[in-house]
CSV table of C-alpha atoms in Angstrom, one decimal:
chain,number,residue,atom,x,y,z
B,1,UNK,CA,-2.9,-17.4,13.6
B,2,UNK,CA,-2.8,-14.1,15.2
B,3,UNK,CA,-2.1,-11.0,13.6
B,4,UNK,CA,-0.5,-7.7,14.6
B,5,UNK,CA,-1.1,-4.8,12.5
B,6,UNK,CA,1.4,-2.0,12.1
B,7,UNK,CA,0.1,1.3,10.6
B,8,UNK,CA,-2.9,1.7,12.0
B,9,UNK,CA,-4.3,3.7,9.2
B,10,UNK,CA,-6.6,3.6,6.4
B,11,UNK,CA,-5.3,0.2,4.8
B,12,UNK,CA,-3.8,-1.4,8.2
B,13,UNK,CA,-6.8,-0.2,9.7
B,14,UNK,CA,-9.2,-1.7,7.4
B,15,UNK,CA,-7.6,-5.2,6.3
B,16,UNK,CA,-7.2,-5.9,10.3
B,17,UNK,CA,-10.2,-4.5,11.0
B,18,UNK,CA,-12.0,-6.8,8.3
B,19,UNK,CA,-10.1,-10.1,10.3
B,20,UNK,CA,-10.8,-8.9,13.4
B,21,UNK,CA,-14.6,-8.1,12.7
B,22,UNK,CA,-14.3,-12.1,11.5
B,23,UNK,CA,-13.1,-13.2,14.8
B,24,UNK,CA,-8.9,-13.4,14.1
B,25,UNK,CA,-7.0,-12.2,17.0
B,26,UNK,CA,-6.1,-8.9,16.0
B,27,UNK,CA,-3.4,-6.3,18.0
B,28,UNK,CA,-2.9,-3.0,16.6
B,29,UNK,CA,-0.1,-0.5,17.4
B,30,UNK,CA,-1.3,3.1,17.1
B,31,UNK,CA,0.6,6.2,17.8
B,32,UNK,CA,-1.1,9.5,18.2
B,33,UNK,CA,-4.8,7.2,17.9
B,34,UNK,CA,-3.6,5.3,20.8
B,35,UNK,CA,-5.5,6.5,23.7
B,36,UNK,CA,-8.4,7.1,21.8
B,37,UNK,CA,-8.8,3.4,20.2
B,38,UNK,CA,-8.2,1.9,23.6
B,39,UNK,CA,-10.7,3.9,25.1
B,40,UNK,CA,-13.4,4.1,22.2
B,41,UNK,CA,-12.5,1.0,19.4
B,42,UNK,CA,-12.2,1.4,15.9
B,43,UNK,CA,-15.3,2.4,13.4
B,44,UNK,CA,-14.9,1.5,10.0
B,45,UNK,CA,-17.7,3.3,7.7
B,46,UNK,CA,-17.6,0.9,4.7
B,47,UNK,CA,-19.8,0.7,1.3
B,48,UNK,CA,-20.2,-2.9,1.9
B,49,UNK,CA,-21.3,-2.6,5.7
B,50,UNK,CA,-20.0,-0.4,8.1
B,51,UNK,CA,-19.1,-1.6,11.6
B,52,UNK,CA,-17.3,-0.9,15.1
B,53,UNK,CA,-15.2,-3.0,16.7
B,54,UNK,CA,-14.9,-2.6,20.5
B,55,UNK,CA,-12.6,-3.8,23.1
B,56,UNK,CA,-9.4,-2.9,20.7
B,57,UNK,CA,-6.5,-4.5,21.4
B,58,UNK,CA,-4.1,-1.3,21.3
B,59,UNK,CA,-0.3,-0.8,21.9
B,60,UNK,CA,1.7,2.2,21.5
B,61,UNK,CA,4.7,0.1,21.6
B,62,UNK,CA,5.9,-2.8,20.2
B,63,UNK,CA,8.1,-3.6,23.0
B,64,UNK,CA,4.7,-4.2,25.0
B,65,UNK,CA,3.1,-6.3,22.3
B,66,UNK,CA,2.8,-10.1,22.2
B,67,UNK,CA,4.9,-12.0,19.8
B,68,UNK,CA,3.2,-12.2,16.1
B,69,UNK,CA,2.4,-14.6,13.9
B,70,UNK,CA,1.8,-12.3,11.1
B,71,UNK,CA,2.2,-9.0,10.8
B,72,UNK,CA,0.3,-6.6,8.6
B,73,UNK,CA,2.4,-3.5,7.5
B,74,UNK,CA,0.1,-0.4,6.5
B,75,UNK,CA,3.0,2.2,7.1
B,76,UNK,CA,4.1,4.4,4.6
B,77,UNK,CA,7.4,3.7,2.7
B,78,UNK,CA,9.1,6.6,3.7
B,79,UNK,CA,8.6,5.5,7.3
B,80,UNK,CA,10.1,1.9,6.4
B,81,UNK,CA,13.4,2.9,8.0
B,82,UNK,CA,11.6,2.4,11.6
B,83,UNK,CA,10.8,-1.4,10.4
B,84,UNK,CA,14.2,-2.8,12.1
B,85,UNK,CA,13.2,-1.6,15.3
B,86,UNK,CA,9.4,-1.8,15.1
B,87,UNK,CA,9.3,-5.8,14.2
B,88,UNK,CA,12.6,-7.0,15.9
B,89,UNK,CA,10.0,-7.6,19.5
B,90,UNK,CA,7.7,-9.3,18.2
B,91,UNK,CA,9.3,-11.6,15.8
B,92,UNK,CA,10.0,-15.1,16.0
B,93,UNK,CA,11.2,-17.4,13.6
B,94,UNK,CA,8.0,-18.4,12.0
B,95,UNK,CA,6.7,-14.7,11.3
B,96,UNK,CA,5.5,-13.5,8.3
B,97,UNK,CA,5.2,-10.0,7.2
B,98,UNK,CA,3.1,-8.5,4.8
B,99,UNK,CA,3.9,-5.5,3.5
B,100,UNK,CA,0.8,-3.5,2.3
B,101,UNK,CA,2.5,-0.8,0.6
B,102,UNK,CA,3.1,1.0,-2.5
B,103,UNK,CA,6.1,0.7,-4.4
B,104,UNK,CA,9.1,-1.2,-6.2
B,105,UNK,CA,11.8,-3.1,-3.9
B,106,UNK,CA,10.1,-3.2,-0.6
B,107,UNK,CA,10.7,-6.9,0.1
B,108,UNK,CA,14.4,-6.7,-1.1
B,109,UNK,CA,15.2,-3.9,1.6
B,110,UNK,CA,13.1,-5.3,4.4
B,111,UNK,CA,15.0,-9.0,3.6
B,112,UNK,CA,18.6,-7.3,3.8
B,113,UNK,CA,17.9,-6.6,7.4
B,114,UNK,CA,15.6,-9.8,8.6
B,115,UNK,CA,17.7,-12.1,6.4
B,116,UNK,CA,15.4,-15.2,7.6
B,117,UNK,CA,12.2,-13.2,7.6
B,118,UNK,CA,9.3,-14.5,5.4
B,119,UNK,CA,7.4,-11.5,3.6
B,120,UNK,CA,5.0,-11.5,1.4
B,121,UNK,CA,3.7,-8.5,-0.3
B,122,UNK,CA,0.1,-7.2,-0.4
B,123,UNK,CA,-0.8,-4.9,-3.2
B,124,UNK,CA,-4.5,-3.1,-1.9
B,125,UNK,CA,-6.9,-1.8,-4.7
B,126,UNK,CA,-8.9,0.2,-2.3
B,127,UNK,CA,-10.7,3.8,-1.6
B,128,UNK,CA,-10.2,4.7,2.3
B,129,UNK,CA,-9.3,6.8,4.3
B,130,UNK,CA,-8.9,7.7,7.6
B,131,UNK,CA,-11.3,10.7,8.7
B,132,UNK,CA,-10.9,10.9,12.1
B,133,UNK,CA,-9.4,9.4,15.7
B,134,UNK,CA,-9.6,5.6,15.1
B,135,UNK,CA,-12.5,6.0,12.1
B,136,UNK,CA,-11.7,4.8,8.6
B,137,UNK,CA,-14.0,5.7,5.7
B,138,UNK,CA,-14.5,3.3,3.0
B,139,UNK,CA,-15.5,4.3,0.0
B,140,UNK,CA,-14.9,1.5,-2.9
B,141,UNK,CA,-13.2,-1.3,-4.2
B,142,UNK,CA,-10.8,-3.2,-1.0
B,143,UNK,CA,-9.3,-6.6,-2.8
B,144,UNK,CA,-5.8,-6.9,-2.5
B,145,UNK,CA,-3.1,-8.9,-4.6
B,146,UNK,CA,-0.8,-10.9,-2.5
B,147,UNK,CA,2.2,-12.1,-4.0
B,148,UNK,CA,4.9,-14.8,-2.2
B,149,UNK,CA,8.5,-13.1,-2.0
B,150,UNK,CA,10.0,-15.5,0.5
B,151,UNK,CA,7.1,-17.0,2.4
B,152,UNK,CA,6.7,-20.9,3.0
B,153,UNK,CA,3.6,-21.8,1.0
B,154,UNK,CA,1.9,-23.2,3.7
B,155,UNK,CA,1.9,-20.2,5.6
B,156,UNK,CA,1.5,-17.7,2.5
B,157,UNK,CA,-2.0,-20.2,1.2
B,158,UNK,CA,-3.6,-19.9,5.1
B,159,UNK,CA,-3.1,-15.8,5.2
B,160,UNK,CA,-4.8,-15.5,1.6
B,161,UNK,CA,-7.6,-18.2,3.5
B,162,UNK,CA,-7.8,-15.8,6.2
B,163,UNK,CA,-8.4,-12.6,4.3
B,164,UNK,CA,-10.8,-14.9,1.8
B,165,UNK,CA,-13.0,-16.3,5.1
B,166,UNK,CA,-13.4,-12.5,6.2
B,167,UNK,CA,-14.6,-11.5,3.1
B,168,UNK,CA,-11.9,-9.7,2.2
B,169,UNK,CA,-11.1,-10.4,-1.9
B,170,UNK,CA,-8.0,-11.8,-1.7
B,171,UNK,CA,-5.8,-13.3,-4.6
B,172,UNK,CA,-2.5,-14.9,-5.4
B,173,UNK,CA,-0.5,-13.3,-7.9
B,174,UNK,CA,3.1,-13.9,-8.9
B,175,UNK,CA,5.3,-11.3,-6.7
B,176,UNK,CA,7.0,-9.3,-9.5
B,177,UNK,CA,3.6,-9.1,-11.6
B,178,UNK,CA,1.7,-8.0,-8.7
B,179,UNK,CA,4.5,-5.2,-7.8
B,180,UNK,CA,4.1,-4.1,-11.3
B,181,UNK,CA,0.9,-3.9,-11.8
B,182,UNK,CA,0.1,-1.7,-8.7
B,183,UNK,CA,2.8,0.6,-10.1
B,184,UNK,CA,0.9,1.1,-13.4
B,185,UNK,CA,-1.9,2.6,-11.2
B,186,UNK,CA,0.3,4.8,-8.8
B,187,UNK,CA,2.7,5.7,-10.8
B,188,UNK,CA,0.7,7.9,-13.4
B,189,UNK,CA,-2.0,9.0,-10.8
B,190,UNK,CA,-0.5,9.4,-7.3
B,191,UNK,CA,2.0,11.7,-8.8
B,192,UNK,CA,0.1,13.9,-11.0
B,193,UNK,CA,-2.8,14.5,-8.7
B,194,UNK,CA,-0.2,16.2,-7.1
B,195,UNK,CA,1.8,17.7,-9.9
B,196,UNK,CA,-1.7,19.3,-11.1
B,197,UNK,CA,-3.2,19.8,-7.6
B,198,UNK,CA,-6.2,17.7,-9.2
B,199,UNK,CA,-7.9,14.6,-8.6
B,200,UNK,CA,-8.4,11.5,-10.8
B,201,UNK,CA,-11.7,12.3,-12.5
B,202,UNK,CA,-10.6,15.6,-13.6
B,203,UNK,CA,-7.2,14.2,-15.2
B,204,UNK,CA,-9.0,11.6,-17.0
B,205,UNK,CA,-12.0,14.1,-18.6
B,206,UNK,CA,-9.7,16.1,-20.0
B,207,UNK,CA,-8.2,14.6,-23.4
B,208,UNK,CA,-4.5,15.4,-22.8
B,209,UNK,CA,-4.3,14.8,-19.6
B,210,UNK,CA,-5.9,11.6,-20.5
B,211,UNK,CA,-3.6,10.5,-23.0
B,212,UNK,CA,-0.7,11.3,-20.7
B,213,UNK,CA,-1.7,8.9,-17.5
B,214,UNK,CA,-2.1,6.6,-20.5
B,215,UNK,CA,1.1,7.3,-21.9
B,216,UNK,CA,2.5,7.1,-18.2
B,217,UNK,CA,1.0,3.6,-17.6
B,218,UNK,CA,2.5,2.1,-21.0
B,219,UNK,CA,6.0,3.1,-19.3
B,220,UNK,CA,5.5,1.7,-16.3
B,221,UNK,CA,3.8,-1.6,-18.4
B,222,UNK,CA,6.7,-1.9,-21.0
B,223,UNK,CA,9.1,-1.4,-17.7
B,224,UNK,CA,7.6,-4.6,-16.1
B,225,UNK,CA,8.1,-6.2,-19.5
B,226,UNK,CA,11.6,-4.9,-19.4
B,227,UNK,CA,12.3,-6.8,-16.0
B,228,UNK,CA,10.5,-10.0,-17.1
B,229,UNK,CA,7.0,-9.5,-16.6
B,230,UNK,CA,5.1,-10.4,-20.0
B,231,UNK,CA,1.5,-11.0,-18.4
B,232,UNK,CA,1.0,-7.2,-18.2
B,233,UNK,CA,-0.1,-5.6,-21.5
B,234,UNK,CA,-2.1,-2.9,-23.4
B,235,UNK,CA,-5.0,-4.3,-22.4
B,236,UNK,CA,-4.2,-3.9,-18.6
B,237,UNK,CA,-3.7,0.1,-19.2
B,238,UNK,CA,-7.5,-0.2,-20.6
B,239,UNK,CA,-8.6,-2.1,-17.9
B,240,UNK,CA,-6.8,0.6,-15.2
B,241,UNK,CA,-8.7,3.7,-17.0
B,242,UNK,CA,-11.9,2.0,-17.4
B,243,UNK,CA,-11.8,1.5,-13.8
B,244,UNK,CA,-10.8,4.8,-12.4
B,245,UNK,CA,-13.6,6.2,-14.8
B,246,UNK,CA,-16.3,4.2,-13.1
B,247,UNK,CA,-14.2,5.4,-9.6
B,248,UNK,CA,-15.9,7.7,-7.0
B,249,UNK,CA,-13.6,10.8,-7.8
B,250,UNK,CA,-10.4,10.7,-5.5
B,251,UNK,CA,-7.4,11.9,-4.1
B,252,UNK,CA,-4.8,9.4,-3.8
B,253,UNK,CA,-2.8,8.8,-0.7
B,254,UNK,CA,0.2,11.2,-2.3
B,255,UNK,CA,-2.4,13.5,-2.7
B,256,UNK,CA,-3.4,14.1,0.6
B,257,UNK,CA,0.3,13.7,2.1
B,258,UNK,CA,0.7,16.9,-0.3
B,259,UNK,CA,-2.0,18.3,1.2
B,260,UNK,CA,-0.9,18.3,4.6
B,261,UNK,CA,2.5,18.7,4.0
B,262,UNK,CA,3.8,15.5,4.8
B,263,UNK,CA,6.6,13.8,3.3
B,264,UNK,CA,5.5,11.9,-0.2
B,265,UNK,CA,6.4,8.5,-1.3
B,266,UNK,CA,8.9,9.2,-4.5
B,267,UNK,CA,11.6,6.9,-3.0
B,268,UNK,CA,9.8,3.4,-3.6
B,269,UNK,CA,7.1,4.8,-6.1
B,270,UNK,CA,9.3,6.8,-8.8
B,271,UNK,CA,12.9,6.5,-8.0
B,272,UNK,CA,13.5,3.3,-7.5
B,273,UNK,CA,11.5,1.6,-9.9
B,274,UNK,CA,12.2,4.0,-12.6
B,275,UNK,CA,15.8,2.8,-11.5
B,276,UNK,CA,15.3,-0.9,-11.6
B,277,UNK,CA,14.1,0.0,-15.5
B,278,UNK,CA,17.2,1.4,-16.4
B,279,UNK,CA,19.4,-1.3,-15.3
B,280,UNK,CA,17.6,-3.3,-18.0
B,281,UNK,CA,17.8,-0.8,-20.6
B,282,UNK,CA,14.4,0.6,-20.0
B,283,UNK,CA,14.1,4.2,-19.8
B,284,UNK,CA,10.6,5.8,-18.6
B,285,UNK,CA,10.9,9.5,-19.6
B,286,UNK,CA,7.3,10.7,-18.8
B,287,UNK,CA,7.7,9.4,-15.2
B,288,UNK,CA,11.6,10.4,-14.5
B,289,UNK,CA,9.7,14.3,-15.4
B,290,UNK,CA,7.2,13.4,-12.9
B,291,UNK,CA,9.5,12.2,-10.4
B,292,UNK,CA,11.4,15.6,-10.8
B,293,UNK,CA,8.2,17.6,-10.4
B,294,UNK,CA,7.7,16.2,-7.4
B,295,UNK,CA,10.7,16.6,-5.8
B,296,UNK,CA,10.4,20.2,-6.8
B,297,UNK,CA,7.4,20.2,-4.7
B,298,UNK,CA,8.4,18.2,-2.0
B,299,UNK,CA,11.2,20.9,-1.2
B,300,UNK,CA,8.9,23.7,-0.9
B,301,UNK,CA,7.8,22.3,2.4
C-alpha cells in the first residue's frame, strides 16, 4: 500500500517518516515546508535513532498528487474544515483515512461528508515536535492506538502491520475506548499548560495542581463510562500521572499554539466532548471551567 501523509508536521511527519524510513511509498503534502523538503528531505532527530530521509516525495497540492491508498492525517482539528477539499483528489473507493488527531467526534464529521469513506482513528502517545524547515525532534514515547470506525478489517489489520513492521508500536484498540482514553490525557493537560502558562512537570509537583489534573481526568474517565466505555477506570488516571511523572518535562501541542498565537483546539478537545457527556447525563464541571478559560484566552489574540 502507499501512503499519502497530510500535515506534514510533528506527528504526520514522524509516523510517515517512520514508514517511509522502512521502505513504504510515502508522499507528503507540505505548505510553507514545501520547497525546502523537496530540495533538502526530511530529518527526524529521534531518541530511538535519528535519521534523514532524502529524495522526499513533496506536493504542495493535492490536486498534483497521486491517488492514495491511505492517507495519514496529522492536521490540526481546527483545520479539519479544509479536509473536503484536501482528500476529494486523491481518493478512490478503497481509501482509508486515518485521522491522527486529538479530540471527540472526528470520524463522525469527516463520515458526514465522505459518506463511503473508511476511517480509522489513530490516537499518538508521543513527544515531538517540529523545530525547524522539514526537521522533527523526537523526544519520547511514539506508539499510537488505532481504533476501527468504519474501515474493512482487512485493510484496518495490514495498516496496524505496516506501522508494526516499521517499528512503530502500534495497537488495536476499540474506537470509542481509544477516543476516550487520549481525552483523559489532553483534556486535563493541554488545557491547563495553557491556562497556567506552565508545563506538565510543574503542574504535577505542586500538590493542588496535582489533585486537580487528577480530578480533571476522573471527569473525562467517568464521561467515557457515561457513553459506554467501562474498560477505562481509576487505575488508568494512575497509570496517565505515573507516566507524565517519568515524562521529559513538556509543552503540549496547545501549549505551543498558545504560544505563537495560533488558534487552539477547544472545538474537538473540550467542547464537543464535554457535549457528548451531557447528552448522557454526564456533566464535567472542572473541564466546562477549563474550556471557558480558554476561550477567554483564545480571544485575546
Amino acid at each position: 500500500m502507499n501512503y499519502t501523509v497530510i500535515g506534514t508536521g510533528a506527528i504526520g511527519g514522524f509516523y510517515g517518516g517512520r514508514l517511509c524510513k522502512a521502505g513504504r511509498e510515502v508522499r507528503f503534502l507540505l505548505h510553507t515546508d514545501y520547497e525546502y523538503v523537496k530540495k533538502n528531505g526530511l530529518q527526524i532527530d529521534s531518541c530511538d535513532g535519528s535519521f534523514h530521509l532524502n529524495g522526499v516525495e513533496a506536493y504542495s497540492d493535492t490536486q498534483q498528487m497521486p491517488k492514495a491508498d491511505v492517507i495519514l492525517v496529522g492536521l490540526k482539528s481546527i483545520n479539519n474544515y479544509l479536509l473536503k477539499d484536501l482528500l476529494t483528489p486523491i481518493l478512490t473507493p478503497q481509501t482509508t483515512v486515518v485521522l491522527i488527531q486529538n479530540g471527540i467526534g472526528l470520524e463522525e464529521d469527516l463520515q458526514q461528508h465522505f459518506p463511503d469513506l473508511q476511517i480509522v482513528a489513530g490516537l499518538a502517545f508521543i513527544c515531538s515536535g517540529k523545530v525547524g524547515p522539514g526537521h522533527i525532534s523526537h523526544q519520547c514515547y511514539g506508539s499510537i492506538n488505532l481504533g476501527n470506525y468504519s474501515c474493512s478489517e482487512a485493510r484496518f489489520h495490514a495498516i496496524l502491520a505496516d506501522m508494526q513492521e516499521a517499528g512503530i508500536e502500534a495497537a488495536e484498540v476499540p474506537y470509542l475506548e481509544a477516543r476516550w482514553r487520549k481525552a483523559a490525557w489532553n483534556m486535563p493537560f493541554n488545557g491547563m499548560t495553557v491556562a497556567l502558562n506552565t508545563s506538565t512537570d510543574k503542574l504535577l509537583k505542586n500538590p493542588a495542581t496535582r489533585q486537580l489534573i487528577y480530578d480533571q481526568m476522573m471527569e473525562v474517565i467517568g464521561a467515557a463510562n457515561a457513553l459506554g466505555v467501562s474498560t477505562l477506570t481509576s487505575e488508568f488516571a494512575d497509570k496517565m500521572m505515573a507516566m507524565t511523572d517519568a515524562m521529559t518535562p513538556y509543552s503540549p501541542s496547545m501549549k505551543l499554539d498558545f504560544d505563537y498565537h495560533r488558534p487552539m483546539e477547544i472545538p474537538y478537545l473540550y467542547t464537543r466532548p464535554i457535549a457528548e457527556a451531557k447528552k448522557v447525563g454526564f456533566e464535567m464541571p472542572k473541564l466546562a471551567m477549563l474550556e471557558a478559560e480558554l476561550k477567554f484566552l483564545q480571544a485575546q489574540y
